[in-house]
Amino acid sequence: TKEYQFKEVGIKLEIKPQISGENSIRLDISQESSDVVNPGVEAITIFKRTIKTSVIAEDGEIIVLGGLIKEKIARDHDKIPGFGDLPLLGWLFRSKQNQFEKINLLIFIRPNIIRTKADLKRVNQRAGSRFKKAKELNKISDQVLEDMGLPELSEKGERVTE
């Protein structure tokens, strides 16, 4: 019998804020990014990258975290069945492709000191406005894809096929 075990993969971000001084905030930040390296095989490997740092920022100042870089090389070998295995001429019926992918994860953090209910309301309105704009941009990109005859993107950025 096969035994399955659940493993969490993705992006994990932990922030411990501490107000220090009149208008500054100390942030202890732990960031982790993990991926399944070889899906489809019985014994999977999880690739994990972690950054831990502390930073002091002013109220409302934007902090950019970077450095979690992932490089991936995918090798694809195709051949026409039967012909690709022929001695001497098989190379005419085979192809090899290398795809290089480099991902640099950047995280933007804007800490805010909330002193009053009015501050909380302002921060929530700003966040709601940004969320609404992001949804509108997603609708626009889906419309562009549709106009090009391509399927729209899912929430995970993958093509939706019916």
Coordinates of N, CA and C in Angstrom, one line a residue:
T1 N 0.8 -1.2 0.0 CA 0.0 0.0 0.0 C 0.9 1.2 0.0
K2 N 0.4 2.3 -0.6 CA 1.1 3.5 -0.6 C 0.7 4.4 0.6
E3 N 1.6 5.1 1.1 CA 1.3 6.0 2.2 C 1.6 7.4 1.8
Y4 N 0.7 8.3 2.1 CA 0.8 9.7 1.7 C 1.0 10.6 2.9
Q5 N 1.8 11.6 2.7 CA 2.1 12.5 3.8 C 2.0 13.9 3.2
F6 N 1.2 14.8 3.9 CA 1.0 16.2 3.5 C 2.2 17.0 3.9
K7 N 2.7 17.8 2.9 CA 3.8 18.8 3.2 C 3.4 20.1 2.7
E8 N 3.6 21.1 3.5 CA 3.2 22.5 3.1 C 4.4 23.1 2.3
V9 N 4.0 23.6 1.1 CA 5.0 24.3 0.3 C 4.4 25.6 -0.2
G10 N 5.3 26.5 -0.5 CA 4.8 27.8 -0.9 C 5.6 28.9 -0.2
I11 N 5.0 30.0 0.1 CA 5.7 31.2 0.7 C 5.2 31.4 2.1
K12 N 6.1 31.5 3.0 CA 5.7 31.7 4.4 C 6.4 33.0 4.9
L13 N 5.7 33.9 5.5 CA 6.2 35.2 5.9 C 5.8 35.4 7.3
E14 N 6.7 35.6 8.2 CA 6.4 35.9 9.6 C 7.1 37.2 10.0
I15 N 6.3 38.1 10.6 CA 6.8 39.4 10.9 C 6.4 39.7 12.4
K16 N 7.4 40.0 13.2 CA 7.2 40.4 14.6 C 7.5 41.9 14.7
P17 N 6.5 42.8 14.8 CA 6.7 44.2 14.9 C 6.9 44.7 16.3
Q18 N 7.7 45.7 16.5 CA 7.9 46.3 17.8 C 8.1 47.8 17.6
I19 N 7.2 48.6 18.2 CA 7.4 50.0 18.1 C 8.6 50.5 18.9
S20 N 9.5 51.2 18.3 CA 10.7 51.7 19.0 C 10.8 53.1 18.7
G21 N 10.6 53.9 19.7 CA 10.7 55.4 19.5 C 9.4 56.0 19.1
E22 N 9.4 57.2 18.8 CA 8.2 57.9 18.5 C 7.5 57.5 17.2
N23 N 8.3 57.3 16.1 CA 7.8 57.1 14.8 C 8.4 55.9 14.0
S24 N 9.1 55.1 14.7 CA 9.8 54.0 14.1 C 9.4 52.6 14.6
I25 N 9.6 51.6 13.7 CA 9.2 50.2 14.0 C 10.3 49.3 13.7
R26 N 10.6 48.4 14.7 CA 11.6 47.3 14.5 C 10.8 46.1 14.0
L27 N 11.2 45.5 12.9 CA 10.6 44.3 12.4 C 11.6 43.2 12.3
D28 N 11.2 42.1 13.0 CA 12.0 40.8 12.9 C 11.2 40.0 11.8
I29 N 11.9 39.7 10.7 CA 11.3 39.1 9.6 C 11.9 37.8 9.3
S30 N 11.0 36.8 9.1 CA 11.5 35.4 8.7 C 10.7 35.1 7.4
Q31 N 11.4 34.8 6.3 CA 10.7 34.5 5.1 C 11.2 33.2 4.6
E32 N 10.3 32.4 4.1 CA 10.6 31.0 3.6 C 9.9 30.8 2.3
S33 N 10.6 30.2 1.4 CA 9.9 29.8 0.1 C 10.3 28.4 -0.2
S34 N 9.3 27.5 -0.5 CA 9.6 26.1 -0.7 C 8.9 25.6 -1.9
D35 N 9.5 24.7 -2.7 CA 8.9 24.2 -3.9 C 9.1 22.7 -3.9
V36 N 8.3 21.9 -4.6 CA 8.5 20.5 -4.9 C 9.4 20.5 -6.1
V37 N 10.6 19.8 -6.0 CA 11.6 19.8 -7.1 C 11.2 18.9 -8.2
N38 N 10.9 17.6 -7.8 CA 10.6 16.6 -8.8 C 9.3 16.0 -8.6
P39 N 8.2 16.7 -9.0 CA 6.9 16.1 -8.9 C 6.7 14.9 -9.8
G40 N 5.8 14.0 -9.4 CA 5.6 12.8 -10.2 C 6.4 11.6 -9.9
V41 N 7.4 11.7 -9.0 CA 8.1 10.6 -8.6 C 7.7 10.2 -7.2
E42 N 8.0 8.9 -6.8 CA 7.6 8.5 -5.5 C 8.2 9.2 -4.3
A43 N 9.5 9.4 -4.4 CA 10.2 10.1 -3.3 C 10.4 11.6 -3.7
I44 N 9.6 12.5 -3.3 CA 9.7 13.9 -3.8 C 10.8 14.6 -2.9
T45 N 11.3 15.6 -3.5 CA 12.3 16.5 -2.8 C 11.7 17.9 -2.7
I46 N 11.8 18.5 -1.6 CA 11.3 19.8 -1.4 C 12.5 20.8 -1.2
F47 N 12.6 21.8 -2.1 CA 13.7 22.8 -2.0 C 13.2 24.0 -1.2
K48 N 13.9 24.3 -0.2 CA 13.5 25.3 0.7 C 14.6 26.4 0.8
R49 N 14.2 27.7 0.8 CA 15.1 28.8 0.9 C 14.5 29.7 2.0
T50 N 15.4 30.2 2.9 CA 15.0 31.0 4.1 C 15.8 32.2 4.3
I51 N 15.2 33.3 4.7 CA 15.9 34.5 5.0 C 15.4 35.0 6.4
K52 N 16.3 35.3 7.3 CA 15.9 35.9 8.6 C 16.6 37.2 8.7
T53 N 15.9 38.3 9.0 CA 16.5 39.6 9.2 C 15.8 40.5 10.1
S54 N 16.4 41.5 10.6 CA 15.7 42.6 11.4 C 16.0 43.9 10.7
V55 N 15.0 44.8 10.8 CA 15.1 46.1 10.1 C 14.3 47.1 11.0
I56 N 14.8 48.3 11.0 CA 14.1 49.4 11.6 C 13.6 50.4 10.5
A57 N 12.3 50.6 10.5 CA 11.7 51.5 9.5 C 10.9 52.6 10.1
E58 N 10.7 53.7 9.4 CA 9.8 54.7 9.9 C 8.4 54.3 9.5
D59 N 7.4 54.9 10.3 CA 6.0 54.6 10.0 C 5.6 55.0 8.6
G60 N 5.1 54.0 7.8 CA 4.7 54.2 6.5 C 5.8 54.0 5.4
E61 N 7.0 53.8 5.9 CA 8.1 53.6 4.9 C 8.0 52.2 4.3
I62 N 8.4 52.1 3.0 CA 8.3 50.8 2.3 C 9.7 50.1 2.4
I63 N 9.6 48.9 2.8 CA 10.8 48.0 2.9 C 10.8 47.0 1.8
V64 N 11.9 46.7 1.1 CA 11.9 45.7 0.1 C 12.8 44.6 0.5
L65 N 12.3 43.4 0.5 CA 13.1 42.2 0.8 C 13.4 41.4 -0.5
G66 N 14.6 41.1 -0.7 CA 14.9 40.3 -1.9 C 16.0 39.3 -1.5
G67 N 16.4 38.5 -2.5 CA 17.5 37.6 -2.3 C 17.1 36.1 -2.4
L68 N 15.8 35.8 -2.4 CA 15.4 34.4 -2.5 C 15.3 34.2 -4.0
I69 N 16.4 33.8 -4.6 CA 16.5 33.6 -6.0 C 16.4 32.1 -6.3
K70 N 15.6 31.7 -7.3 CA 15.5 30.3 -7.7 C 15.8 30.3 -9.2
E71 N 16.8 29.4 -9.5 CA 17.1 29.1 -10.9 C 16.7 27.7 -11.3
K72 N 16.1 27.5 -12.4 CA 15.6 26.2 -12.8 C 16.0 26.0 -14.2
I73 N 16.5 24.8 -14.5 CA 16.8 24.4 -15.9 C 16.0 23.1 -16.2
A74 N 15.2 23.2 -17.2 CA 14.3 22.1 -17.6 C 14.9 21.6 -19.0
R75 N 15.2 20.3 -19.0 CA 15.6 19.7 -20.3 C 14.5 18.8 -20.9
D76 N 14.2 19.1 -22.1 CA 13.1 18.4 -22.8 C 13.7 17.6 -24.0
H77 N 13.4 16.3 -24.0 CA 13.9 15.5 -25.1 C 12.7 14.9 -25.8
D78 N 12.5 15.1 -27.1 CA 11.4 14.6 -27.9 C 12.0 13.8 -29.0
K79 N 11.2 12.8 -29.4 CA 11.6 12.0 -30.6 C 10.4 11.4 -31.2
I80 N 10.5 11.1 -32.5 CA 9.4 10.4 -33.2 C 9.6 8.9 -32.9
P81 N 8.5 8.3 -32.3 CA 8.6 6.9 -32.0 C 9.1 6.0 -33.2
G82 N 10.1 5.2 -32.9 CA 10.6 4.3 -33.9 C 11.7 4.9 -34.7
F83 N 11.5 6.1 -35.2 CA 12.5 6.8 -36.0 C 13.6 7.4 -35.2
G84 N 13.3 7.9 -34.0 CA 14.3 8.5 -33.1 C 15.3 7.6 -32.6
D85 N 15.1 6.3 -32.7 CA 16.0 5.3 -32.2 C 16.9 4.7 -33.3
L86 N 16.7 5.1 -34.5 CA 17.5 4.6 -35.6 C 19.0 4.9 -35.5
P87 N 19.9 3.9 -35.7 CA 21.3 4.3 -35.6 C 21.6 5.2 -36.8
L88 N 22.6 6.1 -36.6 CA 23.1 7.0 -37.6 C 22.1 8.1 -38.0
L89 N 20.8 7.8 -38.3 CA 19.9 8.8 -38.7 C 18.9 9.2 -37.6
G90 N 18.9 8.6 -36.5 CA 18.0 8.9 -35.4 C 18.0 10.4 -35.0
W91 N 19.2 11.0 -35.1 CA 19.3 12.4 -34.6 C 18.4 13.3 -35.4
L92 N 18.0 12.9 -36.7 CA 17.1 13.7 -37.5 C 15.7 13.8 -37.0
F93 N 15.4 12.8 -36.1 CA 14.0 12.6 -35.6 C 13.9 12.9 -34.1
R94 N 15.0 13.5 -33.6 CA 15.0 13.8 -32.2 C 15.2 15.3 -32.0
S95 N 14.8 15.8 -30.9 CA 15.1 17.2 -30.5 C 15.3 17.3 -29.0
K96 N 16.2 18.3 -28.7 CA 16.5 18.6 -27.3 C 16.3 20.1 -27.1
Q97 N 15.7 20.4 -26.0 CA 15.5 21.8 -25.6 C 15.9 22.0 -24.2
N98 N 16.6 23.1 -23.9 CA 16.8 23.5 -22.5 C 16.1 24.8 -22.3
Q99 N 15.3 24.9 -21.2 CA 14.6 26.1 -20.8 C 15.2 26.6 -19.5
F100 N 15.7 27.8 -19.4 CA 16.2 28.4 -18.2 C 15.2 29.4 -17.6
E101 N 15.0 29.3 -16.3 CA 14.1 30.1 -15.6 C 14.7 30.6 -14.4
K102 N 14.7 32.0 -14.2 CA 15.2 32.6 -13.0 C 14.1 33.4 -12.3
I103 N 13.9 33.1 -11.1 CA 12.8 33.8 -10.3 C 13.5 34.5 -9.1
N104 N 13.3 35.8 -9.0 CA 13.8 36.6 -7.9 C 12.6 37.1 -7.1
L105 N 12.4 36.6 -5.9 CA 11.2 36.9 -5.1 C 11.5 38.2 -4.4
L106 N 10.7 39.2 -4.6 CA 10.7 40.5 -3.9 C 9.5 40.7 -3.1
I107 N 9.6 41.1 -1.9 CA 8.5 41.3 -1.0 C 8.6 42.8 -0.5
F108 N 7.4 43.5 -0.7 CA 7.4 44.9 -0.3 C 6.5 45.0 1.0
I109 N 7.1 45.6 2.0 CA 6.4 45.7 3.3 C 6.3 47.2 3.7
R110 N 5.1 47.6 4.1 CA 4.9 49.0 4.5 C 4.3 48.9 5.9
P111 N 5.1 49.0 7.0 CA 4.6 49.0 8.3 C 3.9 50.4 8.7
N112 N 2.8 50.3 9.4 CA 2.1 51.4 9.8 C 1.8 51.3 11.3
I113 N 2.1 52.4 12.0 CA 1.7 52.5 13.5 C 0.3 52.9 13.5
I114 N -0.6 52.1 14.2 CA -2.0 52.5 14.3 C -2.2 53.0 15.7
R115 N -2.5 54.3 15.8 CA -2.6 54.9 17.1 C -4.1 55.2 17.4
T116 N -4.9 55.3 16.4 CA -6.3 55.7 16.6 C -7.2 54.8 15.7
K117 N -8.5 54.9 15.9 CA -9.5 54.2 15.1 C -9.4 54.8 13.7
A118 N -9.2 56.1 13.6 CA -9.1 56.8 12.3 C -7.9 56.3 11.5
D119 N -6.8 56.0 12.2 CA -5.6 55.4 11.5 C -5.9 54.1 10.9
L120 N -6.6 53.2 11.7 CA -7.0 51.9 11.3 C -7.9 52.0 10.1
K121 N -8.9 52.9 10.1 CA -9.8 53.0 9.0 C -9.1 53.4 7.7
R122 N -8.1 54.4 7.9 CA -7.4 54.9 6.7 C -6.5 53.7 6.1
V123 N -5.9 52.9 6.9 CA -5.1 51.8 6.4 C -5.9 50.8 5.8
N124 N -7.1 50.5 6.3 CA -8.0 49.5 5.7 C -8.6 50.0 4.4
Q125 N -8.9 51.3 4.3 CA -9.4 51.8 3.1 C -8.3 51.7 2.0
R126 N -7.1 52.1 2.3 CA -6.0 52.0 1.4 C -5.8 50.6 0.9
A127 N -5.8 49.6 1.8 CA -5.6 48.2 1.4 C -6.7 47.7 0.5
G128 N -8.0 48.1 0.9 CA -9.1 47.7 0.1 C -9.1 48.3 -1.3
S129 N -8.6 49.5 -1.4 CA -8.5 50.2 -2.7 C -7.4 49.5 -3.6
R130 N -6.3 49.1 -3.0 CA -5.2 48.4 -3.7 C -5.8 47.0 -4.2
F131 N -6.5 46.3 -3.3 CA -7.1 45.0 -3.7 C -8.0 45.2 -4.9
K132 N -8.9 46.2 -4.8 CA -9.8 46.4 -5.9 C -9.1 46.7 -7.2
K133 N -8.1 47.5 -7.2 CA -7.3 47.8 -8.4 C -6.7 46.6 -8.9
A134 N -6.1 45.7 -8.1 CA -5.5 44.4 -8.5 C -6.5 43.5 -9.2
K135 N -7.8 43.5 -8.7 CA -8.8 42.7 -9.3 C -9.2 43.2 -10.7
E136 N -9.2 44.6 -10.8 CA -9.5 45.2 -12.1 C -8.4 44.9 -13.1
L137 N -7.2 45.0 -12.7 CA -6.1 44.7 -13.6 C -6.1 43.2 -14.1
N138 N -6.5 42.3 -13.2 CA -6.7 40.9 -13.5 C -7.8 40.7 -14.6
K139 N -8.9 41.5 -14.4 CA -10.0 41.4 -15.4 C -9.5 41.9 -16.8
I140 N -8.7 43.0 -16.8 CA -8.2 43.6 -18.0 C -7.2 42.5 -18.7
S141 N -6.3 41.9 -17.9 CA -5.4 40.9 -18.5 C -6.2 39.7 -19.1
D142 N -7.3 39.3 -18.4 CA -8.1 38.2 -18.9 C -8.7 38.6 -20.2
Q143 N -9.2 39.9 -20.3 CA -9.8 40.4 -21.6 C -8.8 40.4 -22.7
V144 N -7.6 40.8 -22.4 CA -6.5 40.8 -23.5 C -6.2 39.4 -23.9
L145 N -6.1 38.4 -23.0 CA -5.9 37.1 -23.4 C -7.1 36.5 -24.2
E146 N -8.3 36.9 -23.9 CA -9.5 36.4 -24.6 C -9.4 37.0 -26.0
D147 N -9.1 38.3 -26.2 CA -9.0 38.9 -27.5 C -7.9 38.3 -28.3
M148 N -6.9 37.7 -27.7 CA -5.8 37.0 -28.5 C -6.2 35.6 -28.7
G149 N -7.3 35.1 -28.2 CA -7.7 33.7 -28.4 C -7.1 32.8 -27.5
L150 N -6.5 33.3 -26.4 CA -5.9 32.5 -25.4 C -6.8 32.3 -24.2
P151 N -6.7 31.1 -23.4 CA -7.5 31.0 -22.2 C -7.0 31.9 -21.1
E152 N -8.0 32.3 -20.2 CA -7.6 33.2 -19.1 C -6.7 32.5 -18.1
L153 N -6.1 33.3 -17.2 CA -5.3 32.7 -16.2 C -6.1 32.4 -15.0
S154 N -5.7 31.3 -14.2 CA -6.3 31.0 -13.0 C -5.7 31.8 -11.9
E155 N -6.2 31.6 -10.7 CA -5.7 32.4 -9.5 C -4.2 32.1 -9.3
K156 N -3.7 30.9 -9.7 CA -2.3 30.6 -9.5 C -1.5 31.0 -10.7
G157 N -2.1 31.7 -11.7 CA -1.3 32.1 -12.9 C -1.2 31.0 -13.9
E158 N -1.9 29.9 -13.9 CA -1.9 28.9 -14.9 C -3.0 29.1 -15.9
R159 N -2.9 28.6 -17.1 CA -3.9 28.8 -18.1 C -5.1 27.9 -17.7
V160 N -6.3 28.4 -17.9 CA -7.6 27.7 -17.6 C -8.0 27.1 -18.9
T161 N -8.2 25.7 -18.9 CA -8.6 25.0 -20.0 C -9.9 24.3 -19.7
E162 N -10.8 24.2 -20.7 CA -12.1 23.6 -20.4 C -12.2 22.2 -21.0

